mmCIF file of C-alpha atoms in Angstrom:
data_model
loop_
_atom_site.group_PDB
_atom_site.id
_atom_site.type_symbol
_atom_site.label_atom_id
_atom_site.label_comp_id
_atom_site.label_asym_id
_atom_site.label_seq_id
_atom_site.Cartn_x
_atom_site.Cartn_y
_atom_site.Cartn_z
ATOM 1 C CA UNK A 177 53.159 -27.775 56.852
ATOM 2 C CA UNK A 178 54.532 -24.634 58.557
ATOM 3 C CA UNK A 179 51.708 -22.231 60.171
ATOM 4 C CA UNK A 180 51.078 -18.760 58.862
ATOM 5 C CA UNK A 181 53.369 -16.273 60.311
ATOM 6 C CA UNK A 182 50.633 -14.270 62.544
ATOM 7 C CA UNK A 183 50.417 -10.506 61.708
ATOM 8 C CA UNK A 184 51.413 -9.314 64.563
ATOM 9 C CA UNK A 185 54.796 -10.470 64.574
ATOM 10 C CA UNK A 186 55.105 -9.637 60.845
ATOM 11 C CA UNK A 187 54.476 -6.159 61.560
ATOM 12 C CA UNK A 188 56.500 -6.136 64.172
ATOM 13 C CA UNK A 189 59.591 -7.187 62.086
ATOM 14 C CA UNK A 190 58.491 -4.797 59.644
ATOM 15 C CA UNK A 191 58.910 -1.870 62.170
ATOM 16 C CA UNK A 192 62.408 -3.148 63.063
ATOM 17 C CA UNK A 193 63.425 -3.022 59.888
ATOM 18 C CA UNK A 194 62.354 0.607 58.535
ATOM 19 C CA UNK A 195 63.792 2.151 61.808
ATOM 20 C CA UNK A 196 67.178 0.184 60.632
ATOM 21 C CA UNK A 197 66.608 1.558 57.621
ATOM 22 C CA UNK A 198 66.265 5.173 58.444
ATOM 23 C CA UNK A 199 68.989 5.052 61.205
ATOM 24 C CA UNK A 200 71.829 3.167 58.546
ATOM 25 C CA UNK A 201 75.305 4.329 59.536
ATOM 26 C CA UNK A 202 78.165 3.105 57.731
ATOM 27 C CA UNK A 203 80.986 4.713 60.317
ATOM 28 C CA UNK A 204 83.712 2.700 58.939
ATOM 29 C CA UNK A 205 83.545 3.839 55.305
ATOM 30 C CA UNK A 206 84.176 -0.080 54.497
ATOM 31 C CA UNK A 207 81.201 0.136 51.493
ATOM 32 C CA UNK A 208 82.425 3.289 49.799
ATOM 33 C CA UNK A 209 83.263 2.660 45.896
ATOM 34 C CA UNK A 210 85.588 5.098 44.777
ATOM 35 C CA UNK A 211 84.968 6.202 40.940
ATOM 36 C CA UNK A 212 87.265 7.019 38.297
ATOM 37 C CA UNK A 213 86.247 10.862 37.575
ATOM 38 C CA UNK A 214 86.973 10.989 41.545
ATOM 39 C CA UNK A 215 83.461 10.529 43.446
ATOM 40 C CA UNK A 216 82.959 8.289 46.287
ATOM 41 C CA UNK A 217 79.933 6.515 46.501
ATOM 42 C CA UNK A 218 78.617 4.943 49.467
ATOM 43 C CA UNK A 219 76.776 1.599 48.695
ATOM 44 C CA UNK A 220 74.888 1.342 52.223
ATOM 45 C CA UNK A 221 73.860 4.679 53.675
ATOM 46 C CA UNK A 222 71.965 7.442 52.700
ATOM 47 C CA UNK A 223 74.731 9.602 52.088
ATOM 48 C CA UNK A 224 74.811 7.758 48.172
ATOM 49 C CA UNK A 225 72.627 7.101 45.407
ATOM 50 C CA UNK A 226 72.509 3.777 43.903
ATOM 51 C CA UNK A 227 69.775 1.087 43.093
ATOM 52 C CA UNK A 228 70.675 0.471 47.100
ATOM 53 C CA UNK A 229 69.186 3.482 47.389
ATOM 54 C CA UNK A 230 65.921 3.228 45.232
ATOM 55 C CA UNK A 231 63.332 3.449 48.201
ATOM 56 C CA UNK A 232 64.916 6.615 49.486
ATOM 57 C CA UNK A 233 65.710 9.763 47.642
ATOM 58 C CA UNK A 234 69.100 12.302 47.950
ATOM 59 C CA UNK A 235 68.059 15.049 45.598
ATOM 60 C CA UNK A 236 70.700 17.167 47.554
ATOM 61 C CA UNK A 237 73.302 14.951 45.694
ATOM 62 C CA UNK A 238 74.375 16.663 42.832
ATOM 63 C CA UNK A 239 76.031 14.839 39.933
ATOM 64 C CA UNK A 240 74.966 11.449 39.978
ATOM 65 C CA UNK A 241 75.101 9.760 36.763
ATOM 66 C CA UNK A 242 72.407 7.947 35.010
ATOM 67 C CA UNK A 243 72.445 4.390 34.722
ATOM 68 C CA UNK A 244 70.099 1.603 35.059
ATOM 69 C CA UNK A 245 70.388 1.373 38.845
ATOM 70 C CA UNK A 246 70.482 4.893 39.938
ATOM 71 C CA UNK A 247 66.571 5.247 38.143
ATOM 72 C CA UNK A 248 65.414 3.035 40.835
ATOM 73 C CA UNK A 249 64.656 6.216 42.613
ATOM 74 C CA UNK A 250 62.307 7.419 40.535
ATOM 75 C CA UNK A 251 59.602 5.078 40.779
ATOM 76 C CA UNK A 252 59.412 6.169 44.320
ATOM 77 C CA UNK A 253 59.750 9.855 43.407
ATOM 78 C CA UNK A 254 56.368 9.188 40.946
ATOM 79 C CA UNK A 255 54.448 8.287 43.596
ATOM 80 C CA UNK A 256 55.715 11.084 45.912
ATOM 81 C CA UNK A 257 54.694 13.351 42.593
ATOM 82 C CA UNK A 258 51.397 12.032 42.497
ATOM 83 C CA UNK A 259 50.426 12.290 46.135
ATOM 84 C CA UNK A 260 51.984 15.993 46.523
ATOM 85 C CA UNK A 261 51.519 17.243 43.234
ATOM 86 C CA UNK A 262 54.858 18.912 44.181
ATOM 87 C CA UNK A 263 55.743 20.764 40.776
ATOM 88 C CA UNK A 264 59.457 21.031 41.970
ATOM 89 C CA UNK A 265 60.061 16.831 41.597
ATOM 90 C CA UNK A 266 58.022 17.308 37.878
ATOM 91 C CA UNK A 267 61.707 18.627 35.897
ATOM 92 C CA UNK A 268 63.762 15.592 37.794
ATOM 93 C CA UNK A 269 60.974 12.896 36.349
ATOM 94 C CA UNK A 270 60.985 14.437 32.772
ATOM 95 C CA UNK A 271 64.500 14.445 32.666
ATOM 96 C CA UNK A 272 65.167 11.091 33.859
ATOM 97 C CA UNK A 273 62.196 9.720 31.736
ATOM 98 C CA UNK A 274 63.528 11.235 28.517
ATOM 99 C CA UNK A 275 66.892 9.655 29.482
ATOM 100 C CA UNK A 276 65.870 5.963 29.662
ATOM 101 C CA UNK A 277 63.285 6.935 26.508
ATOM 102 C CA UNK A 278 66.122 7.828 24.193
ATOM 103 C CA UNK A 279 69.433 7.863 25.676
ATOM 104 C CA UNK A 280 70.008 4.859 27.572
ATOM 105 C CA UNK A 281 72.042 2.588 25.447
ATOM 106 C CA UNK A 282 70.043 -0.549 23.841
ATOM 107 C CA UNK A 283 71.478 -3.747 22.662
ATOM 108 C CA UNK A 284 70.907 -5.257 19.512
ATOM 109 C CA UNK A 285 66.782 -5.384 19.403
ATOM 110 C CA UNK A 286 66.540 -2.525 21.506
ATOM 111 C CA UNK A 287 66.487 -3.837 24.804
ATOM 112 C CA UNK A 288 68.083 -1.445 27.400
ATOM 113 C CA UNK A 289 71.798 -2.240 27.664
ATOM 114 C CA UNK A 290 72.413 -2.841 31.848
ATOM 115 C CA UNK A 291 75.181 0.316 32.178
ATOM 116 C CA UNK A 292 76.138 0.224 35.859
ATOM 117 C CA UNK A 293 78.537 3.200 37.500
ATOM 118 C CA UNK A 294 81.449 1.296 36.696
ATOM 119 C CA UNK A 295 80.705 -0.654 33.382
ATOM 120 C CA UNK A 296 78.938 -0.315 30.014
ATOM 121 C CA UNK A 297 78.090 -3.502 29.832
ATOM 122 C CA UNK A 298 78.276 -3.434 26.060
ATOM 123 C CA UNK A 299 75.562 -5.686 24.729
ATOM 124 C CA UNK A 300 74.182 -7.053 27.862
ATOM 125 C CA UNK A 301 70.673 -7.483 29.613
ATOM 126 C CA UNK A 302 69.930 -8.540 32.720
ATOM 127 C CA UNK A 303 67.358 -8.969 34.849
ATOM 128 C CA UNK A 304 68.030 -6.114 37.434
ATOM 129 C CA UNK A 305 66.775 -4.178 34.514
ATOM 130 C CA UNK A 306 62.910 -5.005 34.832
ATOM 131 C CA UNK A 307 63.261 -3.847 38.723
ATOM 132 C CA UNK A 308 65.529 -0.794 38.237
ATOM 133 C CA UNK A 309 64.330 1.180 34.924
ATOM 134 C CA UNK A 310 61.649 -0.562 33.509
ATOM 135 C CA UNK A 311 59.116 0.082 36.418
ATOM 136 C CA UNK A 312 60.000 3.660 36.997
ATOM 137 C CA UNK A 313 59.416 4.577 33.593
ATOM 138 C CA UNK A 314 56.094 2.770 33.072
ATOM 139 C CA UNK A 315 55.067 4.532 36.240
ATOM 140 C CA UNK A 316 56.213 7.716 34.575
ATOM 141 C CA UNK A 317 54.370 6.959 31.246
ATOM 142 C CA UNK A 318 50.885 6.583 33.379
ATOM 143 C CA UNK A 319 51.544 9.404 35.722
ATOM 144 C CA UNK A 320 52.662 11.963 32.918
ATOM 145 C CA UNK A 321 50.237 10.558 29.898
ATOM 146 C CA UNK A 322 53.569 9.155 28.147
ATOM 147 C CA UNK A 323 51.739 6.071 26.065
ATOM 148 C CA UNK A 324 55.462 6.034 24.275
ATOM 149 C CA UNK A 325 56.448 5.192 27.838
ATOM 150 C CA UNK A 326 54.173 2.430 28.678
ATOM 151 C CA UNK A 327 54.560 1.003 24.998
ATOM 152 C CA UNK A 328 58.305 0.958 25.542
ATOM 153 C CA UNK A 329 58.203 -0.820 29.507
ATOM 154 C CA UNK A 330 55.627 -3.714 28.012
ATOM 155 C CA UNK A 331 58.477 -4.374 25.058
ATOM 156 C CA UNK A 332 61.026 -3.978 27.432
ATOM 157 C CA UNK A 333 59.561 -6.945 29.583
ATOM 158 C CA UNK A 334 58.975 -8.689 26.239
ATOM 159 C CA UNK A 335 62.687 -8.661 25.172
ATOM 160 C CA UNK A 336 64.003 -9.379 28.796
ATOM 161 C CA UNK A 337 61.675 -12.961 28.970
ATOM 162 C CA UNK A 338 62.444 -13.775 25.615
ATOM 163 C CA UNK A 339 66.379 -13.693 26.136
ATOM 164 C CA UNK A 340 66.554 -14.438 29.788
ATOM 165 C CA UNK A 341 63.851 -16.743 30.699
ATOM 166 C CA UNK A 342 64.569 -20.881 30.643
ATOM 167 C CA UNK A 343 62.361 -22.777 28.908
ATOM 168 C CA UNK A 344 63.676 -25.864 29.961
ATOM 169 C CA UNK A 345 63.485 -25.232 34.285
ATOM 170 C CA UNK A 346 60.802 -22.287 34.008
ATOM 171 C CA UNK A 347 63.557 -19.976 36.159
ATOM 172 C CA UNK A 348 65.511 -17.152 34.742
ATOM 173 C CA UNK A 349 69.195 -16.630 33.828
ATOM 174 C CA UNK A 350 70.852 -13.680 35.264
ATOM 175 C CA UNK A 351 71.945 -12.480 31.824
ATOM 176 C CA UNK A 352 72.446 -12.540 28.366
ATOM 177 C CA UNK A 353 75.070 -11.421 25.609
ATOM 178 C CA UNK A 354 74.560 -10.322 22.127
ATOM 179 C CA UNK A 355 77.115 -10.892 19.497
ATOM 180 C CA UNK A 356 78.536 -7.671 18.409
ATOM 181 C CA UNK A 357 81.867 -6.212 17.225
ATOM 182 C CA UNK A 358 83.339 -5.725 20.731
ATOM 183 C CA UNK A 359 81.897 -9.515 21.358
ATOM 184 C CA UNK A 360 82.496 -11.825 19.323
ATOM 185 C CA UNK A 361 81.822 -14.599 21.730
ATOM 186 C CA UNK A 362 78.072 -13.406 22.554
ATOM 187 C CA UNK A 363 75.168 -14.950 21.891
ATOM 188 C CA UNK A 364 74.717 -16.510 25.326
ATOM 189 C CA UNK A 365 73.898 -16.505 28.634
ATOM 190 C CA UNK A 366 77.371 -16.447 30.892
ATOM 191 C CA UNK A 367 77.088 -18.903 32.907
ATOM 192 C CA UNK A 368 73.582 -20.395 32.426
ATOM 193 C CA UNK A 369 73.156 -18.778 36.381
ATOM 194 C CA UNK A 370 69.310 -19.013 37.562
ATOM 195 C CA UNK A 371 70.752 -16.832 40.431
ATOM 196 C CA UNK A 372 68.057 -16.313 43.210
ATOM 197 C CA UNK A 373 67.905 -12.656 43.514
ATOM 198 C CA UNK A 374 67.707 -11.875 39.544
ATOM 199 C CA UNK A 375 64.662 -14.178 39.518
ATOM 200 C CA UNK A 376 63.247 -12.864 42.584
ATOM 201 C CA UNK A 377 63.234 -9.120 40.458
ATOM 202 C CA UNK A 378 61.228 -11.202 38.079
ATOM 203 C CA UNK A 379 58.506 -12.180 40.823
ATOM 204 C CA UNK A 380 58.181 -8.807 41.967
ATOM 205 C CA UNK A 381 57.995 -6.863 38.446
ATOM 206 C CA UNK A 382 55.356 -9.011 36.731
ATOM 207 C CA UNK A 383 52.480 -8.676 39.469
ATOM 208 C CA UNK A 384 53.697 -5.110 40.022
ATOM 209 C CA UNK A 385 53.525 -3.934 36.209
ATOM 210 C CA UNK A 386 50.484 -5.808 35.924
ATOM 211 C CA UNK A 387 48.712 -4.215 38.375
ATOM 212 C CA UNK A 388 50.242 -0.572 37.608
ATOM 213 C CA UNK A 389 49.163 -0.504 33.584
ATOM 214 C CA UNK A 390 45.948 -2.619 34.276
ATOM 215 C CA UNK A 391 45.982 -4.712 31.654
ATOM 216 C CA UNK A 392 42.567 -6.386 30.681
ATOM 217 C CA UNK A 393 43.005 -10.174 31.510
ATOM 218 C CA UNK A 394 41.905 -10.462 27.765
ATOM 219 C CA UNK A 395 45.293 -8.995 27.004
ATOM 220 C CA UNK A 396 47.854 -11.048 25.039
ATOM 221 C CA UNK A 397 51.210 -9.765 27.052
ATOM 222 C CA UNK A 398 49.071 -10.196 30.492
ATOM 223 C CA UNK A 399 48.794 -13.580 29.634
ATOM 224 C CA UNK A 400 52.383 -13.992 28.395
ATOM 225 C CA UNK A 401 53.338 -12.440 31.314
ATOM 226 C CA UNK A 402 50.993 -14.653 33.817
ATOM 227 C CA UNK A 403 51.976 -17.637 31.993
ATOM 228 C CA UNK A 404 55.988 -17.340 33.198
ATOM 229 C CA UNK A 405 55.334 -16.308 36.268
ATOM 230 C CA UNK A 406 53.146 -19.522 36.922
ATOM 231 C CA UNK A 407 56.494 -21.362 34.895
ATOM 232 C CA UNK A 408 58.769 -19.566 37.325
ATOM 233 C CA UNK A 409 56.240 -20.499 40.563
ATOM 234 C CA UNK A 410 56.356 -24.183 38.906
ATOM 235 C CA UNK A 411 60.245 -24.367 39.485
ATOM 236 C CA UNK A 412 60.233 -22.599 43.006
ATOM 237 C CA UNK A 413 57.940 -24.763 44.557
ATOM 238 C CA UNK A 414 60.183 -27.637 43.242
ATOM 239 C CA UNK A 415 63.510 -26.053 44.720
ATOM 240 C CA UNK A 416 62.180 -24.383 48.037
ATOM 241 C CA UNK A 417 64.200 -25.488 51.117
ATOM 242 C CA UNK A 418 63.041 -27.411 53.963
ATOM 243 C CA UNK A 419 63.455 -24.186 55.457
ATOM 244 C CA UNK A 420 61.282 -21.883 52.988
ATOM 245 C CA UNK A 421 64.627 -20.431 51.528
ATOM 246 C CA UNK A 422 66.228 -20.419 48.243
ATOM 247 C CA UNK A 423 69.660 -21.265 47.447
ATOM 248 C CA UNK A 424 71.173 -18.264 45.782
ATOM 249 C CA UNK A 425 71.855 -20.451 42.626
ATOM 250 C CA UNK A 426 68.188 -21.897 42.828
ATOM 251 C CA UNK A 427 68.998 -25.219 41.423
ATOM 252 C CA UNK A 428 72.391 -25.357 43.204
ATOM 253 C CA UNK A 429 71.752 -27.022 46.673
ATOM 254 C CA UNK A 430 75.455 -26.568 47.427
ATOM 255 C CA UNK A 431 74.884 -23.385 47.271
ATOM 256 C CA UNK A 432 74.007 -21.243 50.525
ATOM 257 C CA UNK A 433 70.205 -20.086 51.177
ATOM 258 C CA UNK A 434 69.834 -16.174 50.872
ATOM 259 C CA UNK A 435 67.423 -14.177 52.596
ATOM 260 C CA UNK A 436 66.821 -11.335 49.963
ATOM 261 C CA UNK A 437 66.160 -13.777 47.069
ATOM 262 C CA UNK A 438 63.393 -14.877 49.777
ATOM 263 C CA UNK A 439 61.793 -11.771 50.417
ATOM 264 C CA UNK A 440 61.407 -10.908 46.917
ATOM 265 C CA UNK A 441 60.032 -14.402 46.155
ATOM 266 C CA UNK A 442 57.344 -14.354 48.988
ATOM 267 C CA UNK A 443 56.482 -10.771 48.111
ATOM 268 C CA UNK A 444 55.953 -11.384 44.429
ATOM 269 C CA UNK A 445 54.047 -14.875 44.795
ATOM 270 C CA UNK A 446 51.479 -13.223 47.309
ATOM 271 C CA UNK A 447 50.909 -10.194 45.263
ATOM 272 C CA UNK A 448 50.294 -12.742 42.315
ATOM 273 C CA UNK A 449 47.862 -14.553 44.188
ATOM 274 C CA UNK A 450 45.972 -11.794 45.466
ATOM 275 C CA UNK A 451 45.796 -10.509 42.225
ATOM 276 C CA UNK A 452 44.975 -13.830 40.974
ATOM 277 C CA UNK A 453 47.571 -13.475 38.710
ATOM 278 C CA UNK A 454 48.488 -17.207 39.547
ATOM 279 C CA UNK A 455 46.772 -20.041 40.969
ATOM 280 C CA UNK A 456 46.063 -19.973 45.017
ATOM 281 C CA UNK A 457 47.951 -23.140 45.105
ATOM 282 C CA UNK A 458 51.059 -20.998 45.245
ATOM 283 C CA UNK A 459 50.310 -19.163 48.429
ATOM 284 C CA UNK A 460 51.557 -21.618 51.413
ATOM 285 C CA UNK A 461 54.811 -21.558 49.443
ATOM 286 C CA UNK A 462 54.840 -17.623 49.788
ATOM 287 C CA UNK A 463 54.043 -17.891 53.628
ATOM 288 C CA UNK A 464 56.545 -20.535 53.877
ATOM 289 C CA UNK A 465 58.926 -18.269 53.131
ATOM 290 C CA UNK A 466 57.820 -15.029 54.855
ATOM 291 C CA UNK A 467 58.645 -17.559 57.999
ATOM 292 C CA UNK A 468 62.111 -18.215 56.830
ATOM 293 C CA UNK A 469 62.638 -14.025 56.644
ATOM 294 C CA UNK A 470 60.902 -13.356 59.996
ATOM 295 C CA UNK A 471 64.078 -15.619 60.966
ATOM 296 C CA UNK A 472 66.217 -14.185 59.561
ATOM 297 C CA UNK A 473 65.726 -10.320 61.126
ATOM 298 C CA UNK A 474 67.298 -9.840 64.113
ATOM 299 C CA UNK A 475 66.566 -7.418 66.818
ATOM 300 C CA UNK A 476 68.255 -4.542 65.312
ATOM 301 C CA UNK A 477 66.435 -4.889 62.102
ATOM 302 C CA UNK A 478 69.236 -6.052 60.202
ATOM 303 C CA UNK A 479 68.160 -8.856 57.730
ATOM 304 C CA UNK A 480 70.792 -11.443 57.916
ATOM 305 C CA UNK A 481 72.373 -13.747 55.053
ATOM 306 C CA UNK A 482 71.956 -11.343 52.215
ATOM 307 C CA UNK A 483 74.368 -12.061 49.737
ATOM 308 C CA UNK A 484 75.708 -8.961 48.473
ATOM 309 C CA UNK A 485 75.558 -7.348 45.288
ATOM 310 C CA UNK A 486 76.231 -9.300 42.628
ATOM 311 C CA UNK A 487 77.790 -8.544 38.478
ATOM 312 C CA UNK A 488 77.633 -10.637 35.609
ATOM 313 C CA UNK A 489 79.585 -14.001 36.617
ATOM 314 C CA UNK A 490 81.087 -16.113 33.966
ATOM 315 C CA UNK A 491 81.214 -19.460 35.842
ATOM 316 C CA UNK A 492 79.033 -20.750 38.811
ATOM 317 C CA UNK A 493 81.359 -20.585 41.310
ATOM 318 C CA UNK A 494 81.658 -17.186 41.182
ATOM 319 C CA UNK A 495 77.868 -16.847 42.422
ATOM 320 C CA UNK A 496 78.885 -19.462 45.534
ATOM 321 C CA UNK A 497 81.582 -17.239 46.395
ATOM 322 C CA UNK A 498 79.587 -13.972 46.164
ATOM 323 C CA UNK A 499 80.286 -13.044 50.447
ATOM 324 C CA UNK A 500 77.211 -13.071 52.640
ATOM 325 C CA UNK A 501 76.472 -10.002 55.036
ATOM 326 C CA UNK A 502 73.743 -8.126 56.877
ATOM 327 C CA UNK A 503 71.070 -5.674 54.878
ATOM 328 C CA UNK A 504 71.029 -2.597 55.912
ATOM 329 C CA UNK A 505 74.400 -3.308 57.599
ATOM 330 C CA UNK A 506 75.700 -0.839 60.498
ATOM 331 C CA UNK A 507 79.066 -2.936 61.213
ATOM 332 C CA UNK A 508 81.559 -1.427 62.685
ATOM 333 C CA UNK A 509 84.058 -4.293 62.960
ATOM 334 C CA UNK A 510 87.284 -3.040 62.642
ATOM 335 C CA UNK A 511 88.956 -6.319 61.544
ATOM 336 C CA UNK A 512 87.765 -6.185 58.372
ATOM 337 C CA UNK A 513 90.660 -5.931 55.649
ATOM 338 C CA UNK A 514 90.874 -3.372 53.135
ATOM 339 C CA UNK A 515 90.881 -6.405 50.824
ATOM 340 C CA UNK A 516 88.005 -7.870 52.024
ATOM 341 C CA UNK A 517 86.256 -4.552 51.755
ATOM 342 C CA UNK A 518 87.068 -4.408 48.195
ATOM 343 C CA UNK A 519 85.775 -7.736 47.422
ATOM 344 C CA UNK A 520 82.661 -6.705 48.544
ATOM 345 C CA UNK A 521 82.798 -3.442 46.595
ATOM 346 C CA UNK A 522 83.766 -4.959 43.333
ATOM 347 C CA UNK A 523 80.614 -7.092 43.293
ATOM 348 C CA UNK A 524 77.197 -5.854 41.617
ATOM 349 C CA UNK A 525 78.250 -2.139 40.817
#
């Protein structure tokens, strides 16, 4: 059994990585997505806004459209809100709150439809969701005495487990379809994809939201809650590498290991613990992996093996293919092609 990664080194990765953070150039302008209506957006640096974006905040930006990864922002402004009591951030978190309250589209049932910059996504959910809207606004209903908040994040996680969890391997799917007029082939889940990262959002949400509304253990969607995270821990344990990696399709050893998944998965399974949220059985699996992602980090701070951001895919394959690169990436290789470029682009936004 691998050793516990000793704090000191932990930390020390940790420091690598926020100064990579903070310092994140993109001089090439190889990760800029170029809109319809004319904006540029730049997936990487701080010069954008986009659920790349959600621990950092570019209020200076004017224009950005609401969607379901551009509110990943806001959970971090809430807590900036709450520490400063800064009255100026107060108009940006009603605003944004009233948007994902009552104008965010919902699919059939009312769960909130995944609208990206570039798609509607007509019918869809995914699990990005839980990550990107759902926690900022239950943060928002506790920090601004919103119960119609709160109510609406604990359904949201309700509708999200009951279409995109998997009974039968206790992971998640990446997404699901309703049947509508534009679809008459929904009703489904693409391409029954357990993909690593979307399940990793999973990990992280449930201890998070847990811990943020402070549900009594007593409480029936705690439980519910607990219960598929322990599912979900089940099924990891089973497919974790030699390594303490994931394959980015988890129960696709063909396909390649990926560092974020990783992170998110050692994150959430430690929180859960702690919390005892889950059984301590799980935690050498966590610290197995924090080892593999300590690897992973080289000395600039870039974590390595990331896949990159990833849409809907409609057969397997498409998640193998998904290209691998650095996160936060500073490259300033020249060789890339435009086309290349543009494959990475077209993925996740």
């Amino acid at each position: 059994m691998a050793s516990k990664p000793p704090a000191s080194e932990i930390h020390r990765v940790i420091d690598l990585l926020i100064d990579n953070l903070i310092n994140i150039r993109d001089d090439t302008g190889q990760f800029l997505l170029h809109l319809k209506d004319g904006r540029t957006i730049q997936a990487k640096c701080w010069n954008g806004w986009e659920w790349t974006h959600g621990i950092g905040l570019a209020f200076t930006e004017g224009g950005t459209t609401k969607n379901i990864n551009t509110m990943s922002a806001f959970l971090t402004l809430a807590y900036v809100y709450e520490k400063t009591g800064n009255l100026t951030y107060f108009p940006w978190l009603d605003a944004w709150g009233e948007w994902a309250m009552h104008e965010l589209p919902r699919t059939k049932y009312g769960g909130m439809q995944h609208i990206t910059y570039v798609a509607e996504n007509d019918q869809e959910l995914w699990d990005d969701t839980l990550m990107m809207t759902v926690m900022p606004l239950a943060k928002m209903g506790k920090l601004l005495n919103r119960p119609e908040y709160i109510a609406e994040a604990k359904r949201q996680c309700l509708i999200h487990v009951k279409y995109l969890f998997d009974t039968k391997t206790g992971l998640f799917f990446h997404g699901w379809r309703f049947e509508s007029d534009g679809h008459k082939n929904g009703g489904h889940n693409f391409a029954d994809a357990r993909w690593a990262r979307g399940n990793s959002w999973c990990t992280i949400v449930i201890p998070e939201i847990l811990e943020l509304l402070e549900l009594e253990p007593s409480d029936p969607i705690r439980i519910h809650l607990c219960n598929t995270l322990e599912a979900q821990c089940e099924a990891l344990q089973r497919s974790q590498s030699i390594s303490g990696a994931w394959h980015t399709l988890i129960d696709h050893p063909d396909s390649y290991l990926e560092a974020s998944a990783t992170a998110g998965f050692a994150y959430g399974i430690l929180k859960a613990v702690r919390r005892q949220y889950i059984g301590s059985q799980y935690r050498a699996m966590g610290e197995k992996a924090i080892s593999s992602v300590l690897k992973d980090v080289d000395e600039k701070g870039e974590l390595q093996n990331t896949s990159f951001g990833t849409p809907m895919g409609h057969d397997l394959q498409f998640y193998k293919d998904i290209p691998l690169t650095a996160m936060p990436i500073t490259s300033t290789d020249p060789t890339k092609s435009d086309r290349q470029c543009r494959r990475l682009m077209n993925v996740k936004l």
